[in-house]
Short mmCIF file of C-alpha atoms in Angstrom, two decimals:
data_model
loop_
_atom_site.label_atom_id
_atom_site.label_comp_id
_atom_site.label_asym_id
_atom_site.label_seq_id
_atom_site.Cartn_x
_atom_site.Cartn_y
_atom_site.Cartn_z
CA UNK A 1 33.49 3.70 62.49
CA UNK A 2 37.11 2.55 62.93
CA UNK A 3 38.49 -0.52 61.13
CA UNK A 4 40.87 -3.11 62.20
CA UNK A 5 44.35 -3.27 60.74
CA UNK A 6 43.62 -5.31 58.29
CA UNK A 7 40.06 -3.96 56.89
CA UNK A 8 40.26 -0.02 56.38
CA UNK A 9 37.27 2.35 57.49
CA UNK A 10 34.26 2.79 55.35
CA UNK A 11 34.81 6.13 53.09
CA UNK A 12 32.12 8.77 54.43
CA UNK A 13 28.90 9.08 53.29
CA UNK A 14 28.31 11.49 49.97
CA UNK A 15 27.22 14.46 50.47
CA UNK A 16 23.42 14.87 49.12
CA UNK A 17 23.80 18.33 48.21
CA UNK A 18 27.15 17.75 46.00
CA UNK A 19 25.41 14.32 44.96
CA UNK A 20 22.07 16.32 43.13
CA UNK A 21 24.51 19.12 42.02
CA UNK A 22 26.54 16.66 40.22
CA UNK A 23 23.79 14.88 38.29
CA UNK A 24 21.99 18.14 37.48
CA UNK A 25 25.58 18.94 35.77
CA UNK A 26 25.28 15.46 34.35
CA UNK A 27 22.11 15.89 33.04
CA UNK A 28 22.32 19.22 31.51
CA UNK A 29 25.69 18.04 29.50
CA UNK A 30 23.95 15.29 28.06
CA UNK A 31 20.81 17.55 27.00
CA UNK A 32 23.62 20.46 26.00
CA UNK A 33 25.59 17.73 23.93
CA UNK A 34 21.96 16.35 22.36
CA UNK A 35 20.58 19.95 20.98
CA UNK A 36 24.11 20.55 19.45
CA UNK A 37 24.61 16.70 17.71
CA UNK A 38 20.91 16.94 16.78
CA UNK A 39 21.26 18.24 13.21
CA UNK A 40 24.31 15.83 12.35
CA UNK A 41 22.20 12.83 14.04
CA UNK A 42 19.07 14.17 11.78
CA UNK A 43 21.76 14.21 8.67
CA UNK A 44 22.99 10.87 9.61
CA UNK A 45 19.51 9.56 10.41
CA UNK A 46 18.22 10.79 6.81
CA UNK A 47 20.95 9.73 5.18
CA UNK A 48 21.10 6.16 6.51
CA UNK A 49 16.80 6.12 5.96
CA UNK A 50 17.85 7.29 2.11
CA UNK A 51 20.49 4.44 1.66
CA UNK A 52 18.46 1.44 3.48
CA UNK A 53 14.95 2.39 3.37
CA UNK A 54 14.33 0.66 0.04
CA UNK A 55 15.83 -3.00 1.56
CA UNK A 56 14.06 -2.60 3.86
CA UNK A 57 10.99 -2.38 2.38
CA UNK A 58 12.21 -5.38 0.19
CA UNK A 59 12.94 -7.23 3.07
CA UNK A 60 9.60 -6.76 4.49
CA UNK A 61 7.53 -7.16 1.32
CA UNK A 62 9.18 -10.52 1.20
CA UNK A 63 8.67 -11.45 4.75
CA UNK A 64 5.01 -11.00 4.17
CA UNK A 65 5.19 -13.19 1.47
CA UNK A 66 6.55 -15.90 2.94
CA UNK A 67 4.02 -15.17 6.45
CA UNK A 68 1.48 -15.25 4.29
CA UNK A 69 2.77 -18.24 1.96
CA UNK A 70 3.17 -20.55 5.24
CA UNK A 71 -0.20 -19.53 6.46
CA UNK A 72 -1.90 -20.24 3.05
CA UNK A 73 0.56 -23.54 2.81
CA UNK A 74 -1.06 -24.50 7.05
CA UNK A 75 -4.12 -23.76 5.57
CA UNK A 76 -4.20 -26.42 2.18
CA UNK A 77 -1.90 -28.64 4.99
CA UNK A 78 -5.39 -28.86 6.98
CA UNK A 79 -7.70 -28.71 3.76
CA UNK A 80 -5.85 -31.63 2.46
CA UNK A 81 -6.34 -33.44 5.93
CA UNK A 82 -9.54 -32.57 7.30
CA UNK A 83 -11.33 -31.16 3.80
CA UNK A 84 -13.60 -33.83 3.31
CA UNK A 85 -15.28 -33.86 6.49
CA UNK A 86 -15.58 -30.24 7.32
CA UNK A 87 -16.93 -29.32 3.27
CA UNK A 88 -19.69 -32.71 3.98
CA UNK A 89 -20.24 -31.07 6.99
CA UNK A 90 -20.60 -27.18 5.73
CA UNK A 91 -23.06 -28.87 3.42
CA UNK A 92 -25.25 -30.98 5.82
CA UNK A 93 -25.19 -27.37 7.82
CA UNK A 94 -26.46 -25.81 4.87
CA UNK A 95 -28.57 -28.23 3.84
CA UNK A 96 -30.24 -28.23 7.38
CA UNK A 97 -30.47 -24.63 7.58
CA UNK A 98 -31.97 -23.84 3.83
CA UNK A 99 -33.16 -26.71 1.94
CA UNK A 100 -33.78 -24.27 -0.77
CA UNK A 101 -30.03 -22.23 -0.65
CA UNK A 102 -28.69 -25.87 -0.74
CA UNK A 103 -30.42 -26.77 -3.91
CA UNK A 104 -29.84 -23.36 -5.39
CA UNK A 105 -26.30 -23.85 -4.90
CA UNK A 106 -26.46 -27.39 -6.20
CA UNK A 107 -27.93 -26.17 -9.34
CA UNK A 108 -25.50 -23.20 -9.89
CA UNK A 109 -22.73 -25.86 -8.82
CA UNK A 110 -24.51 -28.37 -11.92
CA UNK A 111 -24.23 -25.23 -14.42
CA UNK A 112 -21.07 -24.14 -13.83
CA UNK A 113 -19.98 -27.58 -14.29
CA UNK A 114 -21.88 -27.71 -17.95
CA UNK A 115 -20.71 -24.20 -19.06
CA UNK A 116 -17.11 -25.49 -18.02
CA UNK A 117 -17.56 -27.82 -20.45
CA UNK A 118 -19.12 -26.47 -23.33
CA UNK A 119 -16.66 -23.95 -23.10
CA UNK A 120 -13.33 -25.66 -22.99
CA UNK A 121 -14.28 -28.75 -24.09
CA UNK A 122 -13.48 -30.59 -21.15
CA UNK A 123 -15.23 -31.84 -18.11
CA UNK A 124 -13.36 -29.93 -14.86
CA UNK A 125 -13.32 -33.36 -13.19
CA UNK A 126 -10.57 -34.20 -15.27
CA UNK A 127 -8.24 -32.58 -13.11
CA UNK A 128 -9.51 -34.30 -10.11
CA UNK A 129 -8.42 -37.29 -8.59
CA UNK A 130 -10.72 -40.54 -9.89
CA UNK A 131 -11.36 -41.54 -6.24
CA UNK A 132 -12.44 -38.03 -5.41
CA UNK A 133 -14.99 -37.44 -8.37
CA UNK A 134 -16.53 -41.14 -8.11
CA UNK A 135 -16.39 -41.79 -4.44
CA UNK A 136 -18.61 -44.58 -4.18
CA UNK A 137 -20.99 -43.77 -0.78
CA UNK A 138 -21.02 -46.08 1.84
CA UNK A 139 -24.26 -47.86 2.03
CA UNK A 140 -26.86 -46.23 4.53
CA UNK A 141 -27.07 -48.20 7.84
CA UNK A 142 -30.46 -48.07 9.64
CA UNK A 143 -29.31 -47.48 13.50
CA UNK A 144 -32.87 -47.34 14.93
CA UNK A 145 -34.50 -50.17 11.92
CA UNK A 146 -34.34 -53.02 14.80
CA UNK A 147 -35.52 -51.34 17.40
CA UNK A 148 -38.78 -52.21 19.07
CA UNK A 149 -39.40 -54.91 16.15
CA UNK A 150 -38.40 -57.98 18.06
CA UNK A 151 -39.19 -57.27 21.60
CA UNK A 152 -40.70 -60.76 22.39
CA UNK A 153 -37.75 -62.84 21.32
CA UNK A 154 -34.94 -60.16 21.14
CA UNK A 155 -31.37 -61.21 19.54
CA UNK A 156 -29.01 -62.08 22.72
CA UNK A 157 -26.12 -61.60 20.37
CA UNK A 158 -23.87 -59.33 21.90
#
């Protein structure tokens, strides 16, 4: 492999012998240098755990606290928009499922509501929004009243 004048030969190959030699040496300083640095990096290690292992558990105790404050904040974020509908529907569930566990828990609901009162002297719809404790319901619509009652002169209203 001979080079022009103005690019120089390739140095030879390494040698693969002197190559695993070397980085056995290598190796075995580094492990050497580890076993005799391992009681100062334990010291160290302790020492540093000593001086900043109560922040840290400060730190994380209040990281929780605000993980779980945003998921509990999400959470009254989707109550607030979608409550309504999914507690009606929880109770139509129920209501489906166990006529007699929905009327139960009506009733428990109704006392709760009277030993509120009787013993603090106030209803606990007082701290309720107006709209929300008399929500007036929207009159029932019959979908299926017309059907099949004015088949020989139907309505061609569209």
């Amino acid at each position: 492999m001979g080079g022009s004048p103005s690019i120089p030969s390739p140095p030879p190959p390494p040698n693969p012998t002197e190559v695993a030699q070397a980085n056995a040496k290598a190796y075995r300083m580094n492990v050497d240098t580890y076993i005799k640095k391992a009681p100062e990096m334990a010291a160290l290690e302790n020492k540093l755990r000593i001086q900043y292992s109560p922040q840290q558990r400060s730190l994380e105790r209040q990281l929780s606290a605000l993980d779980q404050q945003s998921g509990v904040q999400a959470g009254m974020q989707l109550e607030q928009k979608y409550g309504p509908q999914r507690s009606l529907e929880a109770l139509r569930r129920q209501y489906e499922s166990s006529p007699q566990a929905y009327a139960l828990n009506r009733g428990l609901g109704d006392q709760m509501t009277k030993q509120f009162e009787r013993l603090y002297g106030t209803s606990p719809y007082g701290s309720v929004e107006q709209e929300v404790t008399a929500s007036r319901q929207p009159a029932p619509f019959d979908l299926y009243g017309t059907i099949g009652t004015d088949i020989s002169n139907p309505s061609l209203k569209a």
